[in-house]
Amino acid sequence: MDKEERKTINRGQEDEMEIYGYNLSRWKLAIVSLGVVCTGGFLLLLLYWLPEWRVKATCVRAAVRDCEVVLLRTTDEFKRWFCAKIRFLSLEMHPFLSPKSIINKVSNGHAVHLAENRAEENRREMRKYSQTQSQQIRYFTHHSVRYFWDDTLHNFDFLKGLDEGVSCTSIYEKHSAGLTKGMHAYRKLLYGVNEISVKVPSVFKLLIKEVLNPFYIFQLFSVILWTTDEYYYYALAIVIMSVVSIISSLYSIRKQYIMLHDMVAAHSTVRVSVCRVNEEVDEIFSTDLVPGDVMIIPLNGTVMPCDAVLINGTCIVNESMLTGESVPVTKTNLPNPSVDIKGTGDELYSPEIHRRHTLFCGTTVIQTRFYTGEFVKAIVVRTGFSTSKGQLVRSILYPKPTDFKLYRDAYLFLLCLVAVAGIGFIYTIVNNVLNEVEVGVIIIESLDIITITVPPALPAALTAGIVYAQRRLKKVGIFCISPQRINICGQLNLICFDKTGTLTEDGLDLWGIRRVENARFLLPEENVCNELLVKSQFVACMATCHSLTKIEGELSGDPLDLKMFEAIGWILEEATEEETALHNRIMPTVVRPPKQLLPESTPAGNQEMELFELPAIYEIGIVRQFPFSSDLQRMSVVARVLGDRKMDAYVKGAPEVIASLCKPETVPVDFESVLEDYTKQGFRVIALAHRKLEAKLTWHKVQNITRDAIENSMDFMGLIIMQNKLKQETPAVLENLHKANIRTVMVTGDNMLTAVSVARDCGMILPQDKVIIAEALPPRDGKVAKINWHYADTLPQCSNLSAIDSQDIPMKLVHDCLEDFQVTRYHFAMNGKSFSVILEHFQELVPKLMLHGTVFARMAPDQKTQLVEALQNVDYFVGMCGDGANDCGALKKAHGGISLSELEASVASPFTSKTPSISCVPNLIREGRAALMTSFCVFKFMALYSIIQYFSVTLLYSILSNLGDFQFLFIDLAIILVVVFTMSLNPAWKELVAQRPPSGLISGALLFSVLSQILICIGFQSLGFFWVKKQSWYEVWHPQSDACNTTRSLQWNSSHSYNETEPDSRNIQNYENTTVFFISSFQYLVVAIVFSKGKPFRQPCYKNYFFVVSLIILYVFILFIMLHPVAFIDQVLQIVCVPYQWRVTMLIIVLVNALVSIMMEESMDWWAKCCSSWALHFREKVPKAKYMRLAQELSVDPEWPPRPQTTTEAKAFAQGNGSCQITIT
């Protein structure tokens, strides 16, 4: 096999990686060991930080099949490296498995394409994994997932459960009987323990990992260097800072681990009952479960310890852990294709497609419904980290790095400082060699310049602004689990909103119904709860077609279902075991009207109504339920009236979908116009349909029938009209976002026209704007895919029935504030099906539609994620705000995901709002912008701090001097740390502005600002340094020097008499040092004021009281010791006496420096405009963002937007490149 081979694992998935094989090399290991000794252990640290170098330095390439170590590289934009050691799993050591019994008993379920013959399957699986006669399997573990060598693939692959490649037929035929103990033992050996293990690392392990961080190693190097140079106080101060930083970091990291451990420990070990092959029930620990085990769900419910597919019975489940939706969900058994009338035996089982039949790990089974003498059973399909909850925990344990321009620029900034330090390093060596300085001093001073240039307080300084922003967000009820995202939120320029529960109220009010008789709509009816309708099929559908259940005596379920059921005033009763037996085991749930609604006797009107005229109690039993599916946009039930021979099928769902399932002759001709009339007014409309089932359909057949067999040839019964009111704060929040030039997009599962109506009412679409509906049709009958463009009416029809009063919404301001920009006069609206077709067949149109797409209706959860990704592909910084239900994927994908749910689903979202209101969005963006500007300010300040101190030391090195130990200490602790941690306290500006902060440090304005301040500071420091030498009193300082003799009393000399007996061996005390120290000290404070900008993103610095007080105290102190020396302070800081007139001169230098710095920074905007206008003379400015370039192109495109009633067709063979052409029809 080729030794240079490169294989790929997890191909096409998010965690796709390239894999390379290596074997340990003894001679390379010996050379590396020698290098480690020669470098004093530094090489070992370097190899610890860089796994790629570590493997390549100690190993030689080998075939992946036979290697000892694998090197992994992610294929995403980060190209991260990992290494893992190959381990061996011996099958002979297990007590259940002798070599002879393996072939007969074992099936490991890998990829689970199970053979018809179990023995053949076992032999194939053994050949697949076992490379030697000793039955050893090679594997490695990466990010809590085991990858086994697969001989059939000639590659490593992770063990799959029953969630891939298994047909629904085989779920019942091959897996429903359970496993033998031998098979169970073998599978457990391969799959391991069923637990989501979040091990809380020991404090010692965390400490070692934290201390080996490159930054702390650099600090250790600095401390050792300073100690050898006798800078004991500063070294001690840095050690204390580092210890405090490490302790706080360890505390927060360990706290996060403990929180995550506690979250996943809920189901860690419980006792469960499983069925074995011989029909015996075995009780085991949940940690021993393996894919293929048949688990019995207890009657009183449980927290699911694994992912399992339900094969018998019904469960009521709370899935808030995964979806954020607290409404209980009904899970039914997986349809058995072998007994199905239509027979879809080839359909493969998928946890996502069949999620209504799948119990997910971590979700709570509240109660089960069973039939007499039968258990509620589920087959385990995934365990451990392969489960849905395990994957969520893995994404938290091993997050992807945050890709943000600011952080990329930060590394460039550090590299620039390193380059500057390199120049200083060479200069110091050359200068000291020319001055014949001792070798030891040369080494210490040249290395010292590096520690001065790269400031040790930089990471702490950068973190401060984010920590303060996180605290301010917490005060307004926004909790953050990913603090680094706060900065990214400062760049958000597009927000996607879910509609129901986010823009509008969560609850729906029943406005009325429109029944259909003889294919004609009757007049609207408000009151459904009356004697005339109680026995109608319409009310029967409302009473049965829902997913409500009783939990502790209270009705619980979907809010829409609750409103409908409450409107008819019926009673729901959960059947007991005795009652189900009484009804021939067909009615687990019974609904009936209250007695006062039932007439005492009603003469039979016709044969169809006979079943309602029984003198007995009128009640309906729900025989089978097909829960609501967001993909199918409907739900249905099979019910039977007590005493009736035939069963009834009822369907409820999206009107367009329900109408397509009905017999055309039963749908009114004006159906579309009536529906459009209601949806344009913002109503939520639901359609109902009914069908009488054949008498031959028995209970057993109904339990295994597919919903397709039921949901056809229905009779259309009418519409239910629900009101969905806007939340009070929605219009104002959207107005603020529009004024700030932030686009808003609606992503909803609701009807298209309803969504467009709500978008108009809340100000997302202005009254004068056009709405273009894109209706995309997939290829069919040899015809290519096409898009039909329809223009919706400009204004919604006015009606007193409207749920929202449009006059209350101020939209003029939005229009006015956008006058200066190119106003979007048209918006695209489309549904989920059209969106999928466009993504697949019209790739060229996707960016154009993203530029103006505002309403996306009937969107499935995965389509919401695809939409966020498509918007990001045109360089939008996308925020997503949802109530947690069905939004988890999009919330994770967006740059800033804000969940309005406080449930555990918020783990998937970087931000969670305590109050379910979109007013959190502007707050988050404001704080994000403030944190981003704070980061820029801190970067600029730390850059100036490094350069000012670097230049001070370089100037002093030229005369073989330096800053004193306590001078360094005073600058770094008293000035820099105090300023950095207080300048970050500026709160966010009180409102959003249209201007956005820059996204990176490498921008013209920022660089110009930093460079100009550097030049100013260098200039004034040089002026003081060289000017002091020109003074008449100047001489090379020595202990007997007395430049103050003319202006000072003799007391000065007596107080400094120690100088005569203790000469300054390092030449710290001199006039140049004192001058540079005072000027540079003031420069740090001047730069802090200059860079601490407020408006438009932060409050003015004078409102930052800690910052102002700190500056005043520092200014007063430095001025005092400069103008009125104190002997003790001068002695500690090693300051020498200079004449009073020179002190005044230094004060003038400092004041002029401050004036020039402030004027230069204040004129930055003017300079920026001049530079940009100058640049425009030479070249036309091309926007960096794709969406801005696209907007420029489309503004001169006469064919865009498409004209009304035109069609865009995909070229017949253009699916690869997404080309399309427009034809007018």
CSV table of N, CA, C and O in Angstrom, one decimal, residues 923-1008:
chain,number,residue,atom,x,y,z
A,923,ASN,N,-30.6,45.3,22.4
A,923,ASN,CA,-29.7,45.3,23.5
A,923,ASN,C,-28.4,44.6,23.3
A,923,ASN,O,-27.3,45.0,23.6
A,924,LEU,N,-28.6,43.4,22.7
A,924,LEU,CA,-27.4,42.5,22.4
A,924,LEU,C,-26.5,43.2,21.4
A,924,LEU,O,-25.2,43.2,21.6
A,925,ILE,N,-27.0,43.8,20.3
A,925,ILE,CA,-26.2,44.4,19.3
A,925,ILE,C,-25.5,45.6,19.9
A,925,ILE,O,-24.3,45.9,19.6
A,926,ARG,N,-26.2,46.4,20.7
A,926,ARG,CA,-25.6,47.6,21.4
A,926,ARG,C,-24.4,47.2,22.2
A,926,ARG,O,-23.3,47.8,22.1
A,927,GLU,N,-24.6,46.1,23.0
A,927,GLU,CA,-23.5,45.7,23.9
A,927,GLU,C,-22.4,45.1,23.1
A,927,GLU,O,-21.2,45.2,23.4
A,928,GLY,N,-22.8,44.4,22.0
A,928,GLY,CA,-21.7,43.8,21.1
A,928,GLY,C,-20.9,44.9,20.5
A,928,GLY,O,-19.7,44.8,20.4
A,929,ARG,N,-21.5,46.0,20.0
A,929,ARG,CA,-20.8,47.1,19.4
A,929,ARG,C,-19.9,47.8,20.5
A,929,ARG,O,-18.7,48.1,20.2
A,930,ALA,N,-20.4,47.9,21.7
A,930,ALA,CA,-19.6,48.5,22.8
A,930,ALA,C,-18.4,47.7,23.1
A,930,ALA,O,-17.3,48.2,23.3
A,931,ALA,N,-18.6,46.3,23.2
A,931,ALA,CA,-17.5,45.4,23.5
A,931,ALA,C,-16.5,45.4,22.4
A,931,ALA,O,-15.3,45.4,22.7
A,932,LEU,N,-17.0,45.5,21.1
A,932,LEU,CA,-16.1,45.5,20.0
A,932,LEU,C,-15.2,46.8,20.0
A,932,LEU,O,-14.0,46.7,19.8
A,933,MET,N,-15.8,47.9,20.2
A,933,MET,CA,-15.1,49.2,20.3
A,933,MET,C,-14.1,49.2,21.5
A,933,MET,O,-13.0,49.7,21.4
A,934,THR,N,-14.6,48.6,22.6
A,934,THR,CA,-13.7,48.5,23.8
A,934,THR,C,-12.4,47.7,23.4
A,934,THR,O,-11.3,48.0,23.8
A,935,SER,N,-12.6,46.6,22.7
A,935,SER,CA,-11.5,45.7,22.2
A,935,SER,C,-10.6,46.5,21.4
A,935,SER,O,-9.3,46.4,21.5
A,936,PHE,N,-11.1,47.3,20.4
A,936,PHE,CA,-10.3,48.2,19.6
A,936,PHE,C,-9.5,49.2,20.4
A,936,PHE,O,-8.3,49.4,20.2
A,937,CYS,N,-10.2,49.8,21.4
A,937,CYS,CA,-9.6,50.8,22.2
A,937,CYS,C,-8.4,50.2,23.0
A,937,CYS,O,-7.3,50.7,23.1
A,938,VAL,N,-8.7,49.0,23.6
A,938,VAL,CA,-7.7,48.3,24.4
A,938,VAL,C,-6.5,47.9,23.5
A,938,VAL,O,-5.3,48.1,23.9
A,939,PHE,N,-6.8,47.4,22.3
A,939,PHE,CA,-5.7,47.0,21.4
A,939,PHE,C,-4.8,48.2,21.1
A,939,PHE,O,-3.6,48.2,21.2
A,940,LYS,N,-5.5,49.3,20.7
A,940,LYS,CA,-4.7,50.5,20.4
A,940,LYS,C,-3.9,51.0,21.6
A,940,LYS,O,-2.7,51.4,21.5
A,941,PHE,N,-4.5,51.0,22.8
A,941,PHE,CA,-3.8,51.5,24.0
A,941,PHE,C,-2.6,50.6,24.3
A,941,PHE,O,-1.5,51.1,24.6
A,942,MET,N,-2.9,49.2,24.2
A,942,MET,CA,-1.8,48.3,24.5
A,942,MET,C,-0.6,48.4,23.5
A,942,MET,O,0.5,48.3,23.8
A,943,ALA,N,-1.0,48.7,22.2
A,943,ALA,CA,0.0,48.9,21.2
A,943,ALA,C,0.9,50.1,21.6
A,943,ALA,O,2.1,50.1,21.5
A,944,LEU,N,0.2,51.2,21.9
A,944,LEU,CA,0.9,52.4,22.3
A,944,LEU,C,1.8,52.2,23.6
A,944,LEU,O,2.9,52.7,23.7
A,945,TYR,N,1.2,51.5,24.5
A,945,TYR,CA,1.9,51.3,25.8
A,945,TYR,C,3.2,50.5,25.5
A,945,TYR,O,4.3,50.9,26.0
A,946,SER,N,3.1,49.5,24.6
A,946,SER,CA,4.3,48.7,24.3
A,946,SER,C,5.3,49.6,23.6
A,946,SER,O,6.5,49.5,23.9
A,947,ILE,N,4.9,50.4,22.6
A,947,ILE,CA,5.8,51.2,21.8
A,947,ILE,C,6.4,52.3,22.6
A,947,ILE,O,7.6,52.6,22.5
A,948,ILE,N,5.6,52.9,23.5
A,948,ILE,CA,6.1,54.0,24.3
A,948,ILE,C,7.2,53.5,25.3
A,948,ILE,O,8.3,54.0,25.4
A,949,GLN,N,6.9,52.4,25.9
A,949,GLN,CA,7.9,51.8,26.9
A,949,GLN,C,9.1,51.2,26.1
A,949,GLN,O,10.2,51.4,26.6
A,950,TYR,N,8.8,50.6,24.9
A,950,TYR,CA,9.9,50.1,24.1
A,950,TYR,C,10.9,51.3,23.7
A,950,TYR,O,12.1,51.1,23.8
A,951,PHE,N,10.3,52.4,23.3
A,951,PHE,CA,11.1,53.5,22.8
A,951,PHE,C,11.8,54.1,24.0
A,951,PHE,O,13.0,54.6,23.9
A,952,SER,N,11.2,54.2,25.2
A,952,SER,CA,11.8,54.7,26.4
A,952,SER,C,13.1,53.9,26.7
A,952,SER,O,14.1,54.5,27.0
A,953,VAL,N,12.9,52.6,26.7
A,953,VAL,CA,14.0,51.7,27.1
A,953,VAL,C,15.1,51.8,26.0
A,953,VAL,O,16.3,51.8,26.3
A,954,THR,N,14.7,51.9,24.7
A,954,THR,CA,15.7,52.0,23.6
A,954,THR,C,16.5,53.2,23.7
A,954,THR,O,17.8,53.2,23.6
A,955,LEU,N,15.9,54.4,24.0
A,955,LEU,CA,16.6,55.6,24.2
A,955,LEU,C,17.6,55.5,25.4
A,955,LEU,O,18.7,55.9,25.3
A,956,LEU,N,17.1,54.9,26.5
A,956,LEU,CA,18.0,54.8,27.7
A,956,LEU,C,19.1,53.8,27.4
A,956,LEU,O,20.2,53.9,28.0
A,957,TYR,N,18.9,52.7,26.6
A,957,TYR,CA,19.9,51.8,26.3
A,957,TYR,C,21.1,52.5,25.6
A,957,TYR,O,22.2,52.1,25.7
A,958,SER,N,20.7,53.5,24.8
A,958,SER,CA,21.8,54.2,24.0
A,958,SER,C,22.8,54.9,24.9
A,958,SER,O,23.9,55.2,24.5
A,959,ILE,N,22.4,55.2,26.2
A,959,ILE,CA,23.4,55.7,27.2
A,959,ILE,C,23.7,54.7,28.3
A,959,ILE,O,24.1,55.0,29.4
A,960,LEU,N,23.4,53.4,27.9
A,960,LEU,CA,23.7,52.3,28.8
A,960,LEU,C,22.9,52.4,30.1
A,960,LEU,O,23.4,52.1,31.2
A,961,SER,N,21.7,53.0,30.0
A,961,SER,CA,20.8,53.1,31.2
A,961,SER,C,19.5,52.3,31.0
A,961,SER,O,19.4,51.6,30.0
A,962,ASN,N,18.6,52.4,31.9
A,962,ASN,CA,17.3,51.7,31.8
A,962,ASN,C,16.4,52.3,32.8
A,962,ASN,O,16.7,53.1,33.6
A,963,LEU,N,15.1,51.9,32.7
A,963,LEU,CA,14.1,52.2,33.7
A,963,LEU,C,14.4,51.4,34.9
A,963,LEU,O,14.8,50.2,34.9
A,964,GLY,N,14.1,52.0,36.1
A,964,GLY,CA,14.3,51.3,37.4
A,964,GLY,C,13.2,50.3,37.6
A,964,GLY,O,12.1,50.3,37.0
A,965,ASP,N,13.5,49.4,38.6
A,965,ASP,CA,12.5,48.3,38.9
A,965,ASP,C,11.2,48.9,39.3
A,965,ASP,O,10.1,48.5,38.8
A,966,PHE,N,11.2,49.9,40.2
A,966,PHE,CA,9.9,50.5,40.7
A,966,PHE,C,9.3,51.4,39.7
A,966,PHE,O,8.1,51.7,39.7
A,967,GLN,N,10.1,51.9,38.8
A,967,GLN,CA,9.5,52.7,37.7
A,967,GLN,C,8.7,51.8,36.8
A,967,GLN,O,7.6,52.1,36.4
A,968,PHE,N,9.3,50.6,36.4
A,968,PHE,CA,8.5,49.6,35.7
A,968,PHE,C,7.2,49.2,36.4
A,968,PHE,O,6.1,49.2,35.8
A,969,LEU,N,7.4,49.0,37.7
A,969,LEU,CA,6.3,48.6,38.5
A,969,LEU,C,5.2,49.6,38.6
A,969,LEU,O,4.0,49.3,38.4
A,970,PHE,N,5.6,50.9,38.7
A,970,PHE,CA,4.6,52.0,38.8
A,970,PHE,C,3.9,52.1,37.4
A,970,PHE,O,2.6,52.2,37.4
A,971,ILE,N,4.6,52.0,36.3
A,971,ILE,CA,4.0,52.2,35.0
A,971,ILE,C,3.0,51.0,34.7
A,971,ILE,O,1.9,51.2,34.3
A,972,ASP,N,3.5,49.8,34.9
A,972,ASP,CA,2.7,48.6,34.5
A,972,ASP,C,1.6,48.3,35.5
A,972,ASP,O,0.5,47.8,35.0
A,973,LEU,N,1.7,48.6,36.8
A,973,LEU,CA,0.6,48.3,37.7
A,973,LEU,C,-0.2,49.5,38.0
A,973,LEU,O,-1.4,49.4,37.8
A,974,ALA,N,0.4,50.5,38.4
A,974,ALA,CA,-0.4,51.7,38.8
A,974,ALA,C,-1.0,52.4,37.7
A,974,ALA,O,-2.1,52.9,37.8
A,975,ILE,N,-0.4,52.4,36.5
A,975,ILE,CA,-0.9,53.2,35.4
A,975,ILE,C,-1.7,52.2,34.4
A,975,ILE,O,-2.9,52.3,34.2
A,976,ILE,N,-0.9,51.3,33.8
A,976,ILE,CA,-1.5,50.5,32.7
A,976,ILE,C,-2.7,49.6,33.2
A,976,ILE,O,-3.7,49.6,32.6
A,977,LEU,N,-2.5,48.8,34.2
A,977,LEU,CA,-3.5,47.9,34.7
A,977,LEU,C,-4.8,48.7,35.1
A,977,LEU,O,-5.9,48.3,34.7
A,978,VAL,N,-4.6,49.7,35.9
A,978,VAL,CA,-5.7,50.5,36.3
A,978,VAL,C,-6.5,51.1,35.2
A,978,VAL,O,-7.7,51.1,35.1
A,979,VAL,N,-5.7,51.7,34.2
A,979,VAL,CA,-6.3,52.3,33.0
A,979,VAL,C,-7.1,51.3,32.2
A,979,VAL,O,-8.2,51.5,31.8
A,980,VAL,N,-6.4,50.2,31.9
A,980,VAL,CA,-7.0,49.1,31.0
A,980,VAL,C,-8.3,48.6,31.6
A,980,VAL,O,-9.3,48.5,30.9
A,981,PHE,N,-8.3,48.3,32.9
A,981,PHE,CA,-9.5,47.7,33.5
A,981,PHE,C,-10.6,48.7,33.8
A,981,PHE,O,-11.8,48.3,34.0
A,982,THR,N,-10.3,50.0,33.8
A,982,THR,CA,-11.4,51.0,34.0
A,982,THR,C,-11.8,51.6,32.7
A,982,THR,O,-13.0,51.9,32.5
A,983,MET,N,-10.9,51.6,31.7
A,983,MET,CA,-11.4,52.2,30.4
A,983,MET,C,-12.4,51.2,29.7
A,983,MET,O,-13.1,51.6,28.8
A,984,SER,N,-12.3,49.9,30.1
A,984,SER,CA,-13.3,48.9,29.5
A,984,SER,C,-14.7,49.0,30.1
A,984,SER,O,-15.6,48.3,29.7
A,985,LEU,N,-14.8,49.9,31.1
A,985,LEU,CA,-16.1,49.9,31.8
A,985,LEU,C,-17.2,50.8,31.2
A,985,LEU,O,-18.3,50.9,31.6
A,986,ASN,N,-16.8,51.5,30.1
A,986,ASN,CA,-17.8,52.4,29.4
A,986,ASN,C,-19.0,51.6,29.0
A,986,ASN,O,-18.9,50.6,28.3
A,987,PRO,N,-20.2,52.0,29.5
A,987,PRO,CA,-21.4,51.2,29.0
A,987,PRO,C,-21.7,51.5,27.6
A,987,PRO,O,-21.2,52.4,26.9
A,988,ALA,N,-22.6,50.7,27.0
A,988,ALA,CA,-23.0,50.8,25.6
A,988,ALA,C,-23.8,52.1,25.4
A,988,ALA,O,-24.5,52.6,26.3
A,989,TRP,N,-23.8,52.7,24.2
A,989,TRP,CA,-24.6,53.8,23.9
A,989,TRP,C,-26.1,53.5,23.9
A,989,TRP,O,-26.4,52.4,23.7
A,990,LYS,N,-26.9,54.4,24.3
A,990,LYS,CA,-28.3,54.1,24.7
A,990,LYS,C,-29.1,53.8,23.5
A,990,LYS,O,-30.2,53.2,23.6
A,991,GLU,N,-28.7,54.0,22.2
A,991,GLU,CA,-29.5,53.6,21.1
A,991,GLU,C,-28.6,53.1,19.9
A,991,GLU,O,-27.4,53.4,19.9
A,992,LEU,N,-29.2,52.4,19.0
A,992,LEU,CA,-28.5,51.9,17.9
A,992,LEU,C,-28.4,53.0,16.8
A,992,LEU,O,-29.3,53.8,16.6
A,993,VAL,N,-27.2,53.0,16.2
A,993,VAL,CA,-27.0,54.0,15.1
A,993,VAL,C,-26.8,53.3,13.8
A,993,VAL,O,-26.4,52.1,13.8
A,994,ALA,N,-26.9,54.0,12.7
A,994,ALA,CA,-26.7,53.4,11.4
A,994,ALA,C,-25.3,53.0,11.1
A,994,ALA,O,-25.0,52.1,10.4
A,995,GLN,N,-24.4,53.7,11.7
A,995,GLN,CA,-22.9,53.4,11.5
A,995,GLN,C,-22.6,52.1,12.2
A,995,GLN,O,-23.1,51.8,13.3
A,996,ARG,N,-21.7,51.3,11.6
A,996,ARG,CA,-21.2,50.1,12.2
A,996,ARG,C,-19.8,50.2,12.5
A,996,ARG,O,-19.0,50.8,11.7
A,997,PRO,N,-19.3,49.6,13.6
A,997,PRO,CA,-17.9,49.6,13.9
A,997,PRO,C,-17.1,48.8,12.9
A,997,PRO,O,-17.7,47.8,12.3
A,998,PRO,N,-15.8,49.1,12.7
A,998,PRO,CA,-15.0,48.2,11.8
A,998,PRO,C,-14.9,46.8,12.3
A,998,PRO,O,-15.0,46.6,13.5
A,999,SER,N,-14.7,45.9,11.4
A,999,SER,CA,-14.7,44.5,11.8
A,999,SER,C,-13.3,44.0,12.2
A,999,SER,O,-13.2,42.9,12.8
A,1000,GLY,N,-12.3,44.7,11.8
A,1000,GLY,CA,-10.9,44.3,12.1
A,1000,GLY,C,-10.0,45.4,12.4
A,1000,GLY,O,-10.3,46.6,12.3
A,1001,LEU,N,-8.8,45.0,13.0
A,1001,LEU,CA,-7.8,46.0,13.4
A,1001,LEU,C,-7.1,46.6,12.2
A,1001,LEU,O,-6.6,47.7,12.2
A,1002,ILE,N,-7.0,45.8,11.1
A,1002,ILE,CA,-6.2,46.2,9.9
A,1002,ILE,C,-7.2,47.0,9.0
A,1002,ILE,O,-7.6,46.5,8.0
A,1003,SER,N,-7.5,48.2,9.5
A,1003,SER,CA,-8.2,49.1,8.6
A,1003,SER,C,-7.5,50.4,8.6
A,1003,SER,O,-6.8,50.8,9.5
A,1004,GLY,N,-7.7,51.2,7.5
A,1004,GLY,CA,-7.0,52.4,7.3
A,1004,GLY,C,-7.1,53.4,8.5
A,1004,GLY,O,-6.1,53.9,9.0
A,1005,ALA,N,-8.3,53.6,9.0
A,1005,ALA,CA,-8.5,54.6,10.0
A,1005,ALA,C,-7.8,54.2,11.3
A,1005,ALA,O,-7.2,55.0,12.0
A,1006,LEU,N,-8.0,52.9,11.7
A,1006,LEU,CA,-7.3,52.4,12.9
A,1006,LEU,C,-5.8,52.5,12.8
A,1006,LEU,O,-5.1,52.9,13.8
A,1007,LEU,N,-5.3,52.0,11.7
A,1007,LEU,CA,-3.8,52.0,11.6
A,1007,LEU,C,-3.3,53.5,11.6
A,1007,LEU,O,-2.3,53.7,12.2
A,1008,PHE,N,-4.0,54.4,10.9
A,1008,PHE,CA,-3.6,55.8,10.8
A,1008,PHE,C,-3.6,56.3,12.2
A,1008,PHE,O,-2.7,57.1,12.6
